[in-house]
């Protein structure tokens, strides 16, 4: 399913997004709806969504700043902008960052489903184009070589803090294409795969060493030990310490 994250500072809009959109019909999973742009960026960093829905006017970080962040760090995501203002200057600015659609809040119930359908069609088309190239030229296409290069890079560097821009520079390729290519070929988001590798490595460390949790967190690529513990528990159902205590069982 396609992962969706949304942000709006108005409670009734957040509730409408949660309760009045037929997400399963779109083959989508609404993972979270947050209150402002800063929370949205944090969610994007953690979840790497396929579709982002964001309000224009929000506290701390507004929707346009969030769109700029997405274009630089998660360019493969489809972005839908919401606004209470029929001022297309906002839309023009948002479109510079690759936004796929613009919805007025007064038309939310009628128009947001259409925008979600459009975003899903775009995602499916991109995935189909990549897979079609692989099927026509298995093991011989430029995309196949590029994907294999990505796999090698991830295997060698997953414990390091690198960005999609770093990977694109290393492989001399477009960021957005690399992200779509990796997901189309592997079935998982690039950074979800990196996260999974880090957690798997941390399990080995917890079982085979007496390193402290913050030392293991740093070793597998987490700058914040608290964040590492939260991710570890979300992935395994146990805290790192609880997991370590099972090694004698």
Short mmCIF file of C-alpha atoms in Angstrom, two decimals:
data_model
loop_
_atom_site.label_atom_id
_atom_site.label_comp_id
_atom_site.label_asym_id
_atom_site.label_seq_id
_atom_site.Cartn_x
_atom_site.Cartn_y
_atom_site.Cartn_z
CA UNK A 1 0.00 0.00 0.00
CA UNK A 2 1.06 3.58 -0.59
CA UNK A 3 2.05 5.41 2.61
CA UNK A 4 0.40 8.79 3.26
CA UNK A 5 1.23 11.52 5.78
CA UNK A 6 -0.77 14.74 6.16
CA UNK A 7 -0.41 18.03 8.04
CA UNK A 8 -2.92 20.77 8.88
CA UNK A 9 -3.25 23.07 11.88
CA UNK A 10 -7.07 22.98 11.88
CA UNK A 11 -8.66 20.15 13.85
CA UNK A 12 -11.71 19.72 11.62
CA UNK A 13 -9.49 19.34 8.52
CA UNK A 14 -7.35 16.73 10.26
CA UNK A 15 -10.48 14.81 11.27
CA UNK A 16 -11.88 15.02 7.73
CA UNK A 17 -8.64 13.62 6.32
CA UNK A 18 -8.70 10.79 8.84
CA UNK A 19 -12.36 9.85 8.72
CA UNK A 20 -13.84 10.95 5.41
CA UNK A 21 -11.33 9.67 2.86
CA UNK A 22 -11.73 6.06 1.59
CA UNK A 23 -8.04 5.29 1.97
CA UNK A 24 -8.25 1.55 1.32
CA UNK A 25 -10.05 2.15 -1.97
CA UNK A 26 -6.97 4.09 -3.10
CA UNK A 27 -4.65 1.29 -1.90
CA UNK A 28 -3.30 3.81 0.61
CA UNK A 29 -2.50 3.73 4.31
CA UNK A 30 -2.82 7.01 6.22
CA UNK A 31 0.03 6.75 8.69
CA UNK A 32 -0.34 10.03 10.55
CA UNK A 33 -1.93 13.50 10.46
CA UNK A 34 0.12 16.15 12.29
CA UNK A 35 -0.44 19.76 13.30
CA UNK A 36 2.38 21.75 11.70
CA UNK A 37 5.18 21.72 9.18
CA UNK A 38 7.93 20.87 11.64
CA UNK A 39 6.10 17.74 12.75
CA UNK A 40 5.50 16.93 9.09
CA UNK A 41 9.21 17.08 8.29
CA UNK A 42 9.97 14.84 11.27
CA UNK A 43 7.37 12.33 10.07
CA UNK A 44 8.82 12.39 6.56
CA UNK A 45 12.29 11.71 7.94
CA UNK A 46 10.98 8.71 9.86
CA UNK A 47 8.39 7.22 7.50
CA UNK A 48 9.47 8.24 3.97
CA UNK A 49 5.89 8.45 2.64
CA UNK A 50 4.74 8.02 -0.95
CA UNK A 51 2.13 10.80 -0.70
CA UNK A 52 2.23 13.98 1.42
CA UNK A 53 -0.79 16.22 2.00
CA UNK A 54 0.10 19.60 3.50
CA UNK A 55 -1.62 22.83 4.43
CA UNK A 56 -0.04 26.08 3.20
CA UNK A 57 -0.48 28.17 6.36
CA UNK A 58 0.87 26.40 9.46
CA UNK A 59 2.84 27.41 12.56
CA UNK A 60 6.60 26.89 12.98
CA UNK A 61 7.23 25.63 9.44
CA UNK A 62 4.67 26.48 6.74
CA UNK A 63 3.59 24.29 3.86
CA UNK A 64 5.82 25.93 1.27
CA UNK A 65 8.90 25.37 3.41
CA UNK A 66 7.80 21.76 3.86
CA UNK A 67 7.40 21.42 0.06
CA UNK A 68 10.91 22.74 -0.42
CA UNK A 69 12.22 20.18 2.09
CA UNK A 70 10.35 17.35 0.34
CA UNK A 71 11.72 18.37 -3.07
CA UNK A 72 15.26 18.20 -1.68
CA UNK A 73 15.04 15.12 0.55
CA UNK A 74 12.10 13.01 -0.65
CA UNK A 75 11.61 14.02 -4.30
CA UNK A 76 9.84 10.80 -5.27
CA UNK A 77 6.87 11.65 -3.02
CA UNK A 78 3.66 12.99 -4.55
CA UNK A 79 2.64 16.21 -2.77
CA UNK A 80 -0.88 17.64 -2.50
CA UNK A 81 -1.19 21.19 -1.13
CA UNK A 82 -4.26 22.39 0.81
CA UNK A 83 -5.18 26.03 1.21
CA UNK A 84 -8.03 28.13 2.58
CA UNK A 85 -7.09 30.85 0.12
CA UNK A 86 -8.06 31.01 -3.55
CA UNK A 87 -4.78 32.78 -4.26
CA UNK A 88 -2.99 30.97 -7.03
CA UNK A 89 0.26 32.72 -6.17
CA UNK A 90 0.59 30.07 -3.46
CA UNK A 91 -0.09 27.36 -6.01
CA UNK A 92 2.50 28.73 -8.42
CA UNK A 93 5.12 28.81 -5.67
CA UNK A 94 4.24 25.28 -4.59
CA UNK A 95 4.42 23.98 -8.16
CA UNK A 96 8.07 25.04 -8.31
CA UNK A 97 8.74 22.27 -5.82
CA UNK A 98 7.08 19.58 -7.94
CA UNK A 99 3.69 19.59 -6.17
CA UNK A 100 1.27 17.30 -8.00
CA UNK A 101 -1.99 19.06 -7.07
CA UNK A 102 -3.59 21.99 -5.19
CA UNK A 103 -6.89 21.70 -3.30
CA UNK A 104 -8.98 24.44 -1.72
CA UNK A 105 -10.23 23.45 1.73
CA UNK A 106 -13.78 24.47 0.92
CA UNK A 107 -13.72 21.76 -1.78
CA UNK A 108 -11.80 19.24 0.34
CA UNK A 109 -14.39 16.44 0.46
CA UNK A 110 -15.06 16.63 -3.28
CA UNK A 111 -11.57 17.35 -4.61
CA UNK A 112 -9.09 15.65 -2.30
CA UNK A 113 -10.12 12.11 -3.40
CA UNK A 114 -9.50 13.14 -7.02
CA UNK A 115 -6.06 14.48 -6.10
CA UNK A 116 -5.20 11.28 -4.23
CA UNK A 117 -6.28 9.20 -7.24
CA UNK A 118 -4.06 11.36 -9.46
CA UNK A 119 -1.10 10.92 -7.10
CA UNK A 120 -1.58 7.15 -7.02
CA UNK A 121 -1.78 7.02 -10.82
CA UNK A 122 1.50 8.94 -11.03
CA UNK A 123 3.17 6.56 -8.59
CA UNK A 124 1.87 3.49 -10.41
CA UNK A 125 2.97 4.86 -13.78
CA UNK A 126 6.47 5.56 -12.51
CA UNK A 127 6.75 2.09 -11.02
CA UNK A 128 5.40 0.45 -14.18
CA UNK A 129 7.87 2.30 -16.40
CA UNK A 130 10.81 1.13 -14.33
CA UNK A 131 9.61 -2.47 -14.11
CA UNK A 132 8.86 -2.51 -17.84
CA UNK A 133 12.42 -1.55 -18.63
CA UNK A 134 13.69 -4.38 -16.44
CA UNK A 135 11.40 -6.91 -18.08
CA UNK A 136 12.44 -5.86 -21.58
CA UNK A 137 16.15 -5.88 -20.76
CA UNK A 138 16.66 -8.11 -17.70
CA UNK A 139 20.12 -7.74 -16.25
CA UNK A 140 21.29 -5.60 -19.17
CA UNK A 141 19.60 -2.22 -18.81
CA UNK A 142 21.18 0.93 -17.46
CA UNK A 143 18.56 0.91 -14.71
CA UNK A 144 19.54 -2.61 -13.69
CA UNK A 145 23.18 -1.58 -13.43
CA UNK A 146 22.17 1.50 -11.45
CA UNK A 147 20.03 -0.52 -9.05
CA UNK A 148 22.86 -2.98 -8.44
CA UNK A 149 25.18 -0.05 -7.76
CA UNK A 150 22.67 1.29 -5.23
CA UNK A 151 22.47 -2.07 -3.48
CA UNK A 152 26.27 -2.24 -3.22
CA UNK A 153 26.42 1.32 -1.91
CA UNK A 154 23.74 0.66 0.72
CA UNK A 155 25.41 -2.56 1.87
CA UNK A 156 28.72 -0.74 2.29
CA UNK A 157 27.40 2.47 3.84
CA UNK A 158 24.12 1.78 5.68
CA UNK A 159 25.74 2.56 9.05
CA UNK A 160 26.82 5.99 7.81
CA UNK A 161 24.62 9.07 7.71
CA UNK A 162 24.26 9.73 4.01
CA UNK A 163 21.47 11.49 2.15
CA UNK A 164 19.74 10.78 -1.13
CA UNK A 165 21.72 13.71 -2.54
CA UNK A 166 24.98 12.02 -1.49
CA UNK A 167 23.93 8.81 -3.22
CA UNK A 168 22.86 10.67 -6.36
CA UNK A 169 26.19 12.48 -6.50
CA UNK A 170 28.10 9.23 -6.01
CA UNK A 171 26.20 7.49 -8.82
CA UNK A 172 25.78 10.56 -11.07
CA UNK A 173 22.01 10.11 -11.25
CA UNK A 174 18.78 11.96 -10.46
CA UNK A 175 17.65 11.74 -6.82
CA UNK A 176 13.98 11.19 -7.55
CA UNK A 177 14.68 8.50 -10.13
CA UNK A 178 17.04 6.66 -7.78
CA UNK A 179 14.45 6.59 -5.02
CA UNK A 180 11.70 5.32 -7.35
CA UNK A 181 14.06 2.78 -8.89
CA UNK A 182 15.06 1.31 -5.53
CA UNK A 183 11.47 0.97 -4.35
CA UNK A 184 10.29 -0.50 -7.66
CA UNK A 185 13.03 -3.12 -7.71
CA UNK A 186 13.25 -4.02 -4.02
CA UNK A 187 9.65 -3.44 -2.97
CA UNK A 188 10.72 -1.21 -0.08
CA UNK A 189 11.66 2.43 0.35
CA UNK A 190 15.43 3.05 0.27
CA UNK A 191 15.61 4.53 3.76
CA UNK A 192 13.19 1.97 5.20
CA UNK A 193 15.65 -0.67 3.98
CA UNK A 194 18.55 1.18 5.57
CA UNK A 195 16.60 1.40 8.84
CA UNK A 196 15.88 -2.33 8.72
CA UNK A 197 19.56 -3.10 8.15
CA UNK A 198 20.57 -0.90 11.08
CA UNK A 199 18.10 -2.58 13.42
CA UNK A 200 19.25 -6.04 12.27
CA UNK A 201 22.87 -5.07 12.96
CA UNK A 202 21.94 -3.65 16.36
CA UNK A 203 20.34 -6.98 17.31
CA UNK A 204 23.61 -8.74 16.60
CA UNK A 205 25.46 -6.18 18.73
CA UNK A 206 23.00 -6.53 21.61
CA UNK A 207 23.42 -10.31 21.58
CA UNK A 208 27.18 -10.53 21.05
CA UNK A 209 28.64 -7.53 22.89
CA UNK A 210 28.34 -5.76 26.21
CA UNK A 211 28.32 -2.33 24.61
CA UNK A 212 25.98 0.22 26.09
CA UNK A 213 22.83 1.04 24.15
CA UNK A 214 24.10 4.50 23.15
CA UNK A 215 27.33 2.93 21.84
CA UNK A 216 25.37 0.46 19.71
CA UNK A 217 23.12 3.25 18.48
CA UNK A 218 26.13 5.25 17.32
CA UNK A 219 27.78 2.18 15.77
CA UNK A 220 24.78 1.31 13.57
CA UNK A 221 24.23 4.91 12.44
CA UNK A 222 21.87 6.62 14.90
CA UNK A 223 22.98 10.00 16.22
CA UNK A 224 20.32 9.99 18.96
CA UNK A 225 20.15 7.01 21.32
CA UNK A 226 16.60 7.87 22.38
CA UNK A 227 15.43 7.85 18.78
CA UNK A 228 17.24 4.54 18.24
CA UNK A 229 15.40 3.01 21.22
CA UNK A 230 12.02 4.24 19.93
CA UNK A 231 12.66 2.86 16.44
CA UNK A 232 13.98 -0.42 17.86
CA UNK A 233 10.86 -0.91 19.98
CA UNK A 234 8.58 -0.03 17.07
CA UNK A 235 10.36 -2.59 14.87
CA UNK A 236 10.71 -5.41 17.41
CA UNK A 237 8.11 -4.79 20.11
CA UNK A 238 10.87 -4.61 22.75
CA UNK A 239 13.30 -2.01 23.99
CA UNK A 240 17.00 -2.69 23.29
CA UNK A 241 17.52 -3.66 26.94
CA UNK A 242 14.55 -6.02 26.89
CA UNK A 243 15.86 -7.60 23.70
CA UNK A 244 19.31 -8.06 25.22
CA UNK A 245 17.78 -9.81 28.24
CA UNK A 246 16.33 -12.52 25.95
CA UNK A 247 19.77 -13.75 24.83
CA UNK A 248 20.01 -16.20 27.70
CA UNK A 249 16.61 -17.74 27.06
#
